[in-house]
Coordinates of C-alpha atoms and ligand atoms in Angstrom, one line a residue:
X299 CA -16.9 -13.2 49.6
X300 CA -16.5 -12.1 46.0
X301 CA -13.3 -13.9 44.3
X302 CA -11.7 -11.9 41.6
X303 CA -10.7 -14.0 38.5
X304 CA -7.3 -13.4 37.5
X305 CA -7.2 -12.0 33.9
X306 CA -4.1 -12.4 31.4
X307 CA -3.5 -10.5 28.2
X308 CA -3.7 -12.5 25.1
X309 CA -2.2 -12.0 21.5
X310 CA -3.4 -14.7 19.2
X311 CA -1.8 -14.0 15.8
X312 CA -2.9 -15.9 13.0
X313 CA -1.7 -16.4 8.9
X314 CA -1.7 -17.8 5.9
X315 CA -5.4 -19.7 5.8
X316 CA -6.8 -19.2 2.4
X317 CA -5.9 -19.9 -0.6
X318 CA -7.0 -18.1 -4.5
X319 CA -9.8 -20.5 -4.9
X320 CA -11.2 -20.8 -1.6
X321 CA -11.3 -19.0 1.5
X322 CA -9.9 -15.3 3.7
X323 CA -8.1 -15.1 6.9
X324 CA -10.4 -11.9 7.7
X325 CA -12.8 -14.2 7.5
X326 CA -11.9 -16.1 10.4
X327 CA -11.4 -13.1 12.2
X328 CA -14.9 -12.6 12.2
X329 CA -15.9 -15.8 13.1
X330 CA -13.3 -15.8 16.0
X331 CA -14.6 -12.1 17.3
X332 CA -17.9 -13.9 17.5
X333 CA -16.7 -17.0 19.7
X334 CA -14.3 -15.2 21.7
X335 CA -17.1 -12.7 23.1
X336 CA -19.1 -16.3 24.1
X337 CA -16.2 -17.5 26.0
X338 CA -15.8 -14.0 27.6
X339 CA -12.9 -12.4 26.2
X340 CA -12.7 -8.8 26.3
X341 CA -11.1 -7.3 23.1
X342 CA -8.5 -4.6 24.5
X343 CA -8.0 -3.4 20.5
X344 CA -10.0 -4.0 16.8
X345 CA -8.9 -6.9 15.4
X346 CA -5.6 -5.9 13.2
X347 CA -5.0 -6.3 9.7
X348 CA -1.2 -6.5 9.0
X349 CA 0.0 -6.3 5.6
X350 CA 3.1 -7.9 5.1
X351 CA 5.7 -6.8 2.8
X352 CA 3.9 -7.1 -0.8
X353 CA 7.1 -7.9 -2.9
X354 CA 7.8 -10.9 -1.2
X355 CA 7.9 -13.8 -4.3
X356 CA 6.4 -16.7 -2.0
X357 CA 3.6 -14.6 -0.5
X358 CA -0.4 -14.9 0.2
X359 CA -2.7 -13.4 -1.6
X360 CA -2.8 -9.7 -0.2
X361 CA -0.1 -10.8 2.2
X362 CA -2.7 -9.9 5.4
X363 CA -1.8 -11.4 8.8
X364 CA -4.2 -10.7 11.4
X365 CA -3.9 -10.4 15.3
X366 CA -6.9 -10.4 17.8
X367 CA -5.3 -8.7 21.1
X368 CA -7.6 -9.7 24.0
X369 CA -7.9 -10.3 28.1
X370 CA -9.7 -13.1 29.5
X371 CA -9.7 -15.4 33.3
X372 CA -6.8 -16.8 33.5
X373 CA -9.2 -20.3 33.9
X374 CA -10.4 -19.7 30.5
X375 CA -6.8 -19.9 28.5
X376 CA -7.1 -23.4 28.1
X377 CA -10.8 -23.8 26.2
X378 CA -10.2 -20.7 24.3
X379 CA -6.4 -21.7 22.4
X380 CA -8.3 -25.4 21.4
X381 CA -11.2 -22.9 20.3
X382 CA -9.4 -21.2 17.9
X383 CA -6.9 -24.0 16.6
X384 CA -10.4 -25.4 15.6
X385 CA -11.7 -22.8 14.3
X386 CA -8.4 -22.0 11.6
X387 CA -8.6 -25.6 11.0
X388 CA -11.5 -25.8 10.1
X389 CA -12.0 -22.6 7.9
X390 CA -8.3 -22.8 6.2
X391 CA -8.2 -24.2 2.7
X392 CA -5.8 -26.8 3.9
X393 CA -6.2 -29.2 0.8
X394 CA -4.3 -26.5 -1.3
X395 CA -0.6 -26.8 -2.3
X396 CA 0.9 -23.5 -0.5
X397 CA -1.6 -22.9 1.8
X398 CA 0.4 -23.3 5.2
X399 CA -1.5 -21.7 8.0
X400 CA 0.0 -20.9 11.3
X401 CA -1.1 -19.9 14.7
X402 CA 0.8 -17.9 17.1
X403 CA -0.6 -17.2 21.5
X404 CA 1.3 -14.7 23.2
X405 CA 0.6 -13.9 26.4
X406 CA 1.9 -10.6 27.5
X407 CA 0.5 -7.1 28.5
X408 CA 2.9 -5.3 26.3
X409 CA 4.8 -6.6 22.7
X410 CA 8.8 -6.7 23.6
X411 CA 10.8 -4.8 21.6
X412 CA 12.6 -7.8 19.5
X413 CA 9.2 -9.1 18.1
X414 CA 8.7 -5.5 16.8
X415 CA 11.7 -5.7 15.1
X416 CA 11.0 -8.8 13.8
X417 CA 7.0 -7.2 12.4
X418 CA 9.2 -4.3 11.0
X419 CA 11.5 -6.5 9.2
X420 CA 8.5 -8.7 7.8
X421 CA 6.6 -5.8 6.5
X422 CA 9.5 -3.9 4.8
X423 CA 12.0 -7.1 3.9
X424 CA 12.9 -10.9 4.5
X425 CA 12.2 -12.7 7.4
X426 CA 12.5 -16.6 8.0
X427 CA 10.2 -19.6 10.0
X428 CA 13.3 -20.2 12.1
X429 CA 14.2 -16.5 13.1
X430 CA 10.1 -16.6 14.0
X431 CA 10.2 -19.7 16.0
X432 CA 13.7 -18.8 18.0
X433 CA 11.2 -15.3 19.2
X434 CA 8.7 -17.7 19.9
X435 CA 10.4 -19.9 22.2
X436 CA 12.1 -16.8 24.0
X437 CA 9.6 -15.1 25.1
X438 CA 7.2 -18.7 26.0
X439 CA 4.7 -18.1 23.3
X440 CA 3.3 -20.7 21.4
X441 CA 2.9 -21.8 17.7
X442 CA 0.5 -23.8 15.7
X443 CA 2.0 -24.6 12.3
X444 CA -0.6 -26.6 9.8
X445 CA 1.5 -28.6 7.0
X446 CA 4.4 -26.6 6.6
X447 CA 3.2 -23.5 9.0
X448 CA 4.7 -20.6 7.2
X449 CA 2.1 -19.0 8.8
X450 CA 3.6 -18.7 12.0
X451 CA 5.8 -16.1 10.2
X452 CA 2.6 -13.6 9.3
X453 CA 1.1 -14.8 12.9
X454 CA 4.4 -13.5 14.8
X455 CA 4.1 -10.4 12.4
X456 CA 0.8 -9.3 13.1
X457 CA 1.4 -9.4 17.2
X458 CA 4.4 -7.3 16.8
X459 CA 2.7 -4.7 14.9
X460 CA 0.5 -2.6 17.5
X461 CA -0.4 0.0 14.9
X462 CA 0.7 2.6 17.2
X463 CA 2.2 5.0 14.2
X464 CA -0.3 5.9 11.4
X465 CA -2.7 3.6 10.7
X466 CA -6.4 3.4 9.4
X467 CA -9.4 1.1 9.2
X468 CA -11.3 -1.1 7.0
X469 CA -14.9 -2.2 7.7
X470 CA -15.0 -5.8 6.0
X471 CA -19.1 -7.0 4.9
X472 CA -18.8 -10.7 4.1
X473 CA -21.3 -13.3 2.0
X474 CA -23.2 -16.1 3.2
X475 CA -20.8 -19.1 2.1
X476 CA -23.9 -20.2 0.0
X477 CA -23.2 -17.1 -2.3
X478 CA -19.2 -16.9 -2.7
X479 CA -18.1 -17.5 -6.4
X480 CA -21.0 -15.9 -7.3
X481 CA -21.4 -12.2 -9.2
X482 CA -21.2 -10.2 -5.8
X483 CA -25.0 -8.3 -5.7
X484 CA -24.5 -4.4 -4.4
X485 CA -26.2 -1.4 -6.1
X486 CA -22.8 0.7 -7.9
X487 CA -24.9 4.1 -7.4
X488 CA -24.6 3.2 -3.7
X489 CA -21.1 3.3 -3.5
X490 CA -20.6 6.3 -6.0
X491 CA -23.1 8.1 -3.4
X492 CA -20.9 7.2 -0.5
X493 CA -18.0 7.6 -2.3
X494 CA -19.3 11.4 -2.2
X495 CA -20.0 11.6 0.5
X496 CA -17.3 10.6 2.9
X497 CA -13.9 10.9 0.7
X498 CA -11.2 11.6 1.7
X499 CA -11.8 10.3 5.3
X500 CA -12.4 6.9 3.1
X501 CA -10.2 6.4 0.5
X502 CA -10.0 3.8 -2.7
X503 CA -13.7 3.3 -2.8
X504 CA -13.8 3.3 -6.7
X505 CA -11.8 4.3 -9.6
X506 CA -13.7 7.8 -10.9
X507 CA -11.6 7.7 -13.9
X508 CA -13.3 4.0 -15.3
X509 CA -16.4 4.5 -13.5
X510 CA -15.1 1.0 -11.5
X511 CA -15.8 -0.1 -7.7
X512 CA -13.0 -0.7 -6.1
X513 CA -14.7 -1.6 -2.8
X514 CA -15.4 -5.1 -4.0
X515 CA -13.3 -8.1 -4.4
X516 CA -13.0 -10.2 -7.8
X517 CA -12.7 -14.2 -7.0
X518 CA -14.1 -16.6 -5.2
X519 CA -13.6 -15.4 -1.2
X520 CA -16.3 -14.4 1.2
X521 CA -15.9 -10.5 1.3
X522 CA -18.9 -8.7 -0.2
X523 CA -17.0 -5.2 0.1
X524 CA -14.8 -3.4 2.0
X525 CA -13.8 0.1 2.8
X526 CA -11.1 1.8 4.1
X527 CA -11.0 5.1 6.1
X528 CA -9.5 7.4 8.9
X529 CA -11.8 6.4 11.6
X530 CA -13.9 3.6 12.9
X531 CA -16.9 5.8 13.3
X532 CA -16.6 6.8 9.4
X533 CA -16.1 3.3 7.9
X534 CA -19.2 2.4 9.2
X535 CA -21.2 5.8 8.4
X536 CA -20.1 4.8 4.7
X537 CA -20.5 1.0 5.4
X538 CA -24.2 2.1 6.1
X539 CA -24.9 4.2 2.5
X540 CA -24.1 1.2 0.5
X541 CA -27.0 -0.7 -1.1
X542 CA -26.3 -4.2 -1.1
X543 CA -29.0 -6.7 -3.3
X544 CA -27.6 -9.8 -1.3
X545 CA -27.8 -10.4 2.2
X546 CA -24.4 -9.7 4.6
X547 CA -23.7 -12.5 6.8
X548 CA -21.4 -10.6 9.3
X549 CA -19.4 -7.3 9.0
X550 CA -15.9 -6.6 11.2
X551 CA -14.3 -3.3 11.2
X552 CA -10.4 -3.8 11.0
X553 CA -7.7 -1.7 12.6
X554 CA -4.8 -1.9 10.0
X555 CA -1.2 -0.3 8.3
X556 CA -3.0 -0.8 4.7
X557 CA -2.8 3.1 3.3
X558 CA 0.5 4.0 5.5
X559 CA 3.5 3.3 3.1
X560 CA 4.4 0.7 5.8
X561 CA 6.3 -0.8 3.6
X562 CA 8.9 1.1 2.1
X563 CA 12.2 1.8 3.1
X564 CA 14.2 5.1 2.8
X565 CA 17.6 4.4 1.6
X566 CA 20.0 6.8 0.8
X567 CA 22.0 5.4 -2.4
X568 CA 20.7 2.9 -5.2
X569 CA 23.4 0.4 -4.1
X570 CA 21.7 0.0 -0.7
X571 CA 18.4 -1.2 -2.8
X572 CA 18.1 -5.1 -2.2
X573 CA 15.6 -7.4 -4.0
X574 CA 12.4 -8.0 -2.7
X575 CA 12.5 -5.2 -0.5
X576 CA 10.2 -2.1 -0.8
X577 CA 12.4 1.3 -1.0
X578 CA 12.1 5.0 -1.5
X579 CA 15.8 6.6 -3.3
X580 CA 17.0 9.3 -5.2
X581 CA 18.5 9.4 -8.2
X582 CA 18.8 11.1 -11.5
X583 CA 17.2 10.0 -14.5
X584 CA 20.3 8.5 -17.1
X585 CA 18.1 6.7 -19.8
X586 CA 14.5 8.3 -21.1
X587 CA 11.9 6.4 -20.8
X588 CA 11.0 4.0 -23.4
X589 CA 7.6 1.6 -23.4
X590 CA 8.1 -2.2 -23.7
X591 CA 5.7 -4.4 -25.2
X592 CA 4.2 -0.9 -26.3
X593 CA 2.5 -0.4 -23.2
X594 CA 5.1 0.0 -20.0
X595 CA 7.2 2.6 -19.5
X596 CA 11.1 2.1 -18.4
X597 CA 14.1 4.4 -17.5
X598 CA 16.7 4.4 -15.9
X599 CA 18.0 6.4 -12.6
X600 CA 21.7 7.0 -11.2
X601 CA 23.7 8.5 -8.7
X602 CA 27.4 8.1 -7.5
X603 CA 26.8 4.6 -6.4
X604 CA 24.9 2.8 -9.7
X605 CA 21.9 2.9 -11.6
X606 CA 18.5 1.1 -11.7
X607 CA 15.5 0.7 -13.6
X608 CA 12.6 1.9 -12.8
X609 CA 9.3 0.3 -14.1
X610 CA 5.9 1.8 -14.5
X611 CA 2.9 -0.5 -15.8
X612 CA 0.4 0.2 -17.6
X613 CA -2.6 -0.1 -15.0
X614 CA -0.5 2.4 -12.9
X615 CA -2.5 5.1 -15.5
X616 CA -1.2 8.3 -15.0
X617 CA 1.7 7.5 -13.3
X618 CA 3.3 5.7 -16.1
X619 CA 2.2 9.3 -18.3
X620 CA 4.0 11.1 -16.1
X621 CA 6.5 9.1 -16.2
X622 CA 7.1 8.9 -20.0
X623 CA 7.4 12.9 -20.0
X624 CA 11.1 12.2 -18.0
X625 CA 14.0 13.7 -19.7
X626 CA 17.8 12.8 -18.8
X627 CA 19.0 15.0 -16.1
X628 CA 15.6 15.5 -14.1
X629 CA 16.1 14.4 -10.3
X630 CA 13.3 11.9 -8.9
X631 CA 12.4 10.3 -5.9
X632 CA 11.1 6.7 -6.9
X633 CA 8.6 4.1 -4.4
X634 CA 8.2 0.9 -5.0
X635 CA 8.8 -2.6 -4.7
X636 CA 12.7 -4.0 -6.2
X637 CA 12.9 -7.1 -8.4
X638 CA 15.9 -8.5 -9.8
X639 CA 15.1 -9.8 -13.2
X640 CA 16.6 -13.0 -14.3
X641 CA 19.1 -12.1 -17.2
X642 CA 19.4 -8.4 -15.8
X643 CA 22.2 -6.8 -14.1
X644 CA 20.7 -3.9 -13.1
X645 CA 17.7 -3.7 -10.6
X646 CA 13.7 -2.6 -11.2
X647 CA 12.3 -0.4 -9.0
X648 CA 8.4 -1.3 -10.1
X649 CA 7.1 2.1 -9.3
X650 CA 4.1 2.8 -7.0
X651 CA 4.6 6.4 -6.6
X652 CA 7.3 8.9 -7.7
X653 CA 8.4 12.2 -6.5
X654 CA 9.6 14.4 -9.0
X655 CA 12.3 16.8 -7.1
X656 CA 14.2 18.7 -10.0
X657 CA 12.7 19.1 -14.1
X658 CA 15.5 20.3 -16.3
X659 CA 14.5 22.8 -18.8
X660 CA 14.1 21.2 -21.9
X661 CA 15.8 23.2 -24.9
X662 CA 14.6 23.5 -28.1
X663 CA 16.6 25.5 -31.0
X664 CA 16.1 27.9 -33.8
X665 CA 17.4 30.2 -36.1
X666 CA 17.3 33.9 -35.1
X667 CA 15.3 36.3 -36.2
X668 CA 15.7 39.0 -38.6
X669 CA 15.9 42.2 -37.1
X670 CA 14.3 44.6 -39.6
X671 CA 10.9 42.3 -40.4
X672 CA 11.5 40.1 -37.7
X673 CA 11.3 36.8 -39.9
X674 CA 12.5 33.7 -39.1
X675 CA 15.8 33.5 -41.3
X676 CA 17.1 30.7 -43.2
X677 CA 20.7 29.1 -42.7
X678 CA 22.8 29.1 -45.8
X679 CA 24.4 25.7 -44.7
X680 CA 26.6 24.9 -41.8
X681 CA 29.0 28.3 -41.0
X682 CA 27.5 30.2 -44.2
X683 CA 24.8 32.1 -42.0
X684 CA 21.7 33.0 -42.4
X685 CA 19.6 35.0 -44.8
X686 CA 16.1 37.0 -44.6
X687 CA 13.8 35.2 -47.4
X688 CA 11.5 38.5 -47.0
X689 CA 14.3 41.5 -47.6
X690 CA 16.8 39.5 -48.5
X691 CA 19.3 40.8 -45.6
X692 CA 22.7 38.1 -45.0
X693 CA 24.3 37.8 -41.4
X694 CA 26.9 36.4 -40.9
X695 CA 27.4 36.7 -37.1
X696 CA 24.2 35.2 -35.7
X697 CA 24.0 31.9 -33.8
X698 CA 21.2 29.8 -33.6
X699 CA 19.0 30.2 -30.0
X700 CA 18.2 28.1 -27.5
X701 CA 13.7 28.4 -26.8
X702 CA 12.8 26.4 -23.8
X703 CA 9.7 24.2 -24.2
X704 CA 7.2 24.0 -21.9
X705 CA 7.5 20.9 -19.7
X706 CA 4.3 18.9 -19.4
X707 CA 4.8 17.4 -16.1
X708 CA 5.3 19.5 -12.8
X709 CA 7.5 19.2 -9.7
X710 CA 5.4 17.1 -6.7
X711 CA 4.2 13.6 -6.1
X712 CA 2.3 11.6 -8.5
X713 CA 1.0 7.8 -7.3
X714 CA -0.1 5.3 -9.4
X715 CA -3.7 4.6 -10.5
X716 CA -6.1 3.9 -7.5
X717 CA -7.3 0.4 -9.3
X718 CA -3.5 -0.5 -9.5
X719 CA -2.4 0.5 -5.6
X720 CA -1.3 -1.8 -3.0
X721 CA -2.9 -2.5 -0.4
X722 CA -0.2 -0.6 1.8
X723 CA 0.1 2.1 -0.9
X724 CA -0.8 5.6 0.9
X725 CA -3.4 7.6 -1.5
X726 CA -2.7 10.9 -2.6
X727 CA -5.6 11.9 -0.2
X728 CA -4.1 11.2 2.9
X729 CA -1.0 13.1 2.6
X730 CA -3.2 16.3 3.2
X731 CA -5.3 14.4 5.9
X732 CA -2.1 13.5 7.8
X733 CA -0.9 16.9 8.1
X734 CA -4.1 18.3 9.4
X735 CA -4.6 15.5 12.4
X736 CA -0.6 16.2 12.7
X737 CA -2.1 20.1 13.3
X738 CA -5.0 18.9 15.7
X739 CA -2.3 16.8 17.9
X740 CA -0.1 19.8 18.2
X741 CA -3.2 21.9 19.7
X742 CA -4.7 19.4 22.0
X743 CA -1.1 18.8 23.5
X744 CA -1.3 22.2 25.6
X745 CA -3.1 22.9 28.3
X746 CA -3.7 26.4 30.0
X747 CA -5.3 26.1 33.3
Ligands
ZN899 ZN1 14.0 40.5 -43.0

């Protein structure tokens, strides 16, 4: 007689392990996809990579959380929750001030509807260890908190976000431990090759503008490179073109929100922005821009509620030109993360992408014309008129005109520098992308028998 092994559905969510000198929690990932496929566990997803709101003052570096979503025998549950409290253990930087790693087992076939809520709230805004461990306790999870375990928060997080809006992937290549904190060995030509050749179904492989990669890292953690794309199948077509001149201990591909926008909030006045929370709002621009410390540009936007500043640095390239060509009166849409700077009333919007909805003409003027040589006459002093230098004609009844100058921005939406985006920052390139999968849903939705 065959006995069949009852199976349960497991969420292990996990935060909050490394640290700036030492250390990624997609690294342990990786290291707990390869142990959980000894002990038997069948993966029911790709590991996710949350991002967690980026504005955040006490965050992680990147602010990733990460969730592995898998089914194993019920007999196994046991040996494989002490396996992977081990395993963060071991691999979190835990001698490092702020470095609070957490741990969070759920087991359930589908996320309930609070802790989605509670993801939502933690990628766009402020969420607490208390509010996390009251979700924990009502629906019988359980947490793991190392020191002060803030990274139960980011491990709630990541099991409440099941990526089942837009989404993409990353394919992560990591170092043998014995070469971290070393120059990271790949062949640039490589990645300009791929770059090539699979853009825009990846995205944010390198900056073409400084001849940079973006694909790798700076600092002392163990990713080689990663890149980002639309599909599984094409991160790892690209992850294949790239010449690397140092060996690659292990790669993972990632199912993730980075390059969604995930993270911003539509408001509808500026006096519903709150610090520390990611928005898109309208408003008009009241103050022209002017650069600080000579290289970043700031204005001001209002509408019937208040006004804000709105900040755009200097690595954000040609989104802070753009910027700086803003006139008093245009209408804008502006993205980005909200500060409240100490000594400031007013709010900063630091920008990551702005839509510019409304340009006002821009008016420039002149004395008229003569109208037998068609010179431009000069004025005789303020309400004297003018007079033709050439034939020496007077008028008397002639007004100065308004020319309009040519605007050197247009209407549409311009994002910051690709070296300067967030991780959750969608590229320019995938707004076209979206629309055409948006097209291919809409025709494989009908069927004709
Ligand atoms: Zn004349």
């Amino acid at each position: 007689m065959r006995t069949v092994m009852p199976q349960v559905t497991l969420h292990i969510g996990f935060d909050d392990t490394d640290s700036t000198r030492k250390g990624c929690t997609t690294y342990i990932a990786a290291i707990l996809v390869e142990k959980l496929h000894e002990l038997n566990a069948r993966f029911i997803d790709y590991p996710n990579l949350i991002r967690l709101n980026p504005n955040v003052p006490w965050k992680t570096r990147g602010n990733g959380a990460l969730c592995l979503r898998v089914k194993v025998p019920e007999a196994d549950k046991t040996r494989l929750r002490e396996m992977v409290v081990d395993t963060v253990e071991r691999h979190s930087d835990l001698g490092s001030r702020g470095t609070d790693p957490g741990i969070v087992f759920l087991e359930r076939a589908s996320i309930p509807q609070s802790i989605r809520q509670f993801a939502s709230n933690a990628i766009t805004g402020i969420v607490t260890l208390r509010e996390a461990k009251r979700i924990i306790s009502e629906f019988h999870g359980e947490a793991v908190g190392f020191k002060q375990g803030r990274g139960i928060i980011g491990a709630l997080a990541a099991i409440g976000e099941p990526l089942e809006k837009d989404h993409t992937y990353e394919i992560l290549a990591y170092r043998l431990p014995q070469n971290c904190g070393t120059k990271r060995m790949v062949n640039d030509e490589s990645i300009f090759r791929m770059d090539k050749a699979t853009a825009p179904l990846t995205f944010n492989n390198v900056d073409l503008d400084k001849r940079r990669l973006i694909i790798t890292p700076r600092g002392p953690d163990p990713i080689l490179f990663g890149i980002r794309g639309e599909t599984a199948d094409i991160v790892k077509k690209a992850f294949d073109m790239v010449k690397t001149l140092e060996p690659v201990e292990r790669w993972v591909v990632f199912r993730t929100n980075q390059g969604t926008d995930a993270h911003l909030k539509r408001v509808r006045t500026l006096n519903e922005l709150e610090p520390f929370c990611p928005a898109i709002v309208k408003g008009t621009v009241c103050k022209n821009p002017t650069l600080i410390r000579g290289r970043h540009a700031i204005f001001s936007i209002e509408d019937e509620s208040g006004s804000v500043d709105c900040a755009a640095y200097e690595p954000t390239g040609s989104l802070r030109k753009v910027v700086q060509q803003l006139i008093v009166g245009d209408k804008v849409e502006a993205y980005g993360g909200v500060k409240a700077p100490s000594g400031h009333h007013a709010l900063t919007v630091n920008l990551e992408k702005v839509r510019l909805l409304n340009l006002i003409p821009l008016m420039t003027y002149q004395n008229p014309i003569c109208r037998r040589c068609g010179k431009r006459l000069k004025s005789m002093g303020k309400g004297q008129g003018y007079r033709c230098e050439r034939c020496g004609l007077r008028y008397d009844d002639l007004k100065k005109v308004g020319v309009d100058i040519k605007r050197e921005i247009r209407k549409g939406l311009f994002v910051a520098a690709t070296r300067s985006q967030r991780h959750l920052t969608k590229p320019l390139s995938r707004y076209w992308l979206e629309k055409r999968r948006q097209r291919r849903e809409m025709v494989d939705c009908w069927h004709f028998p």
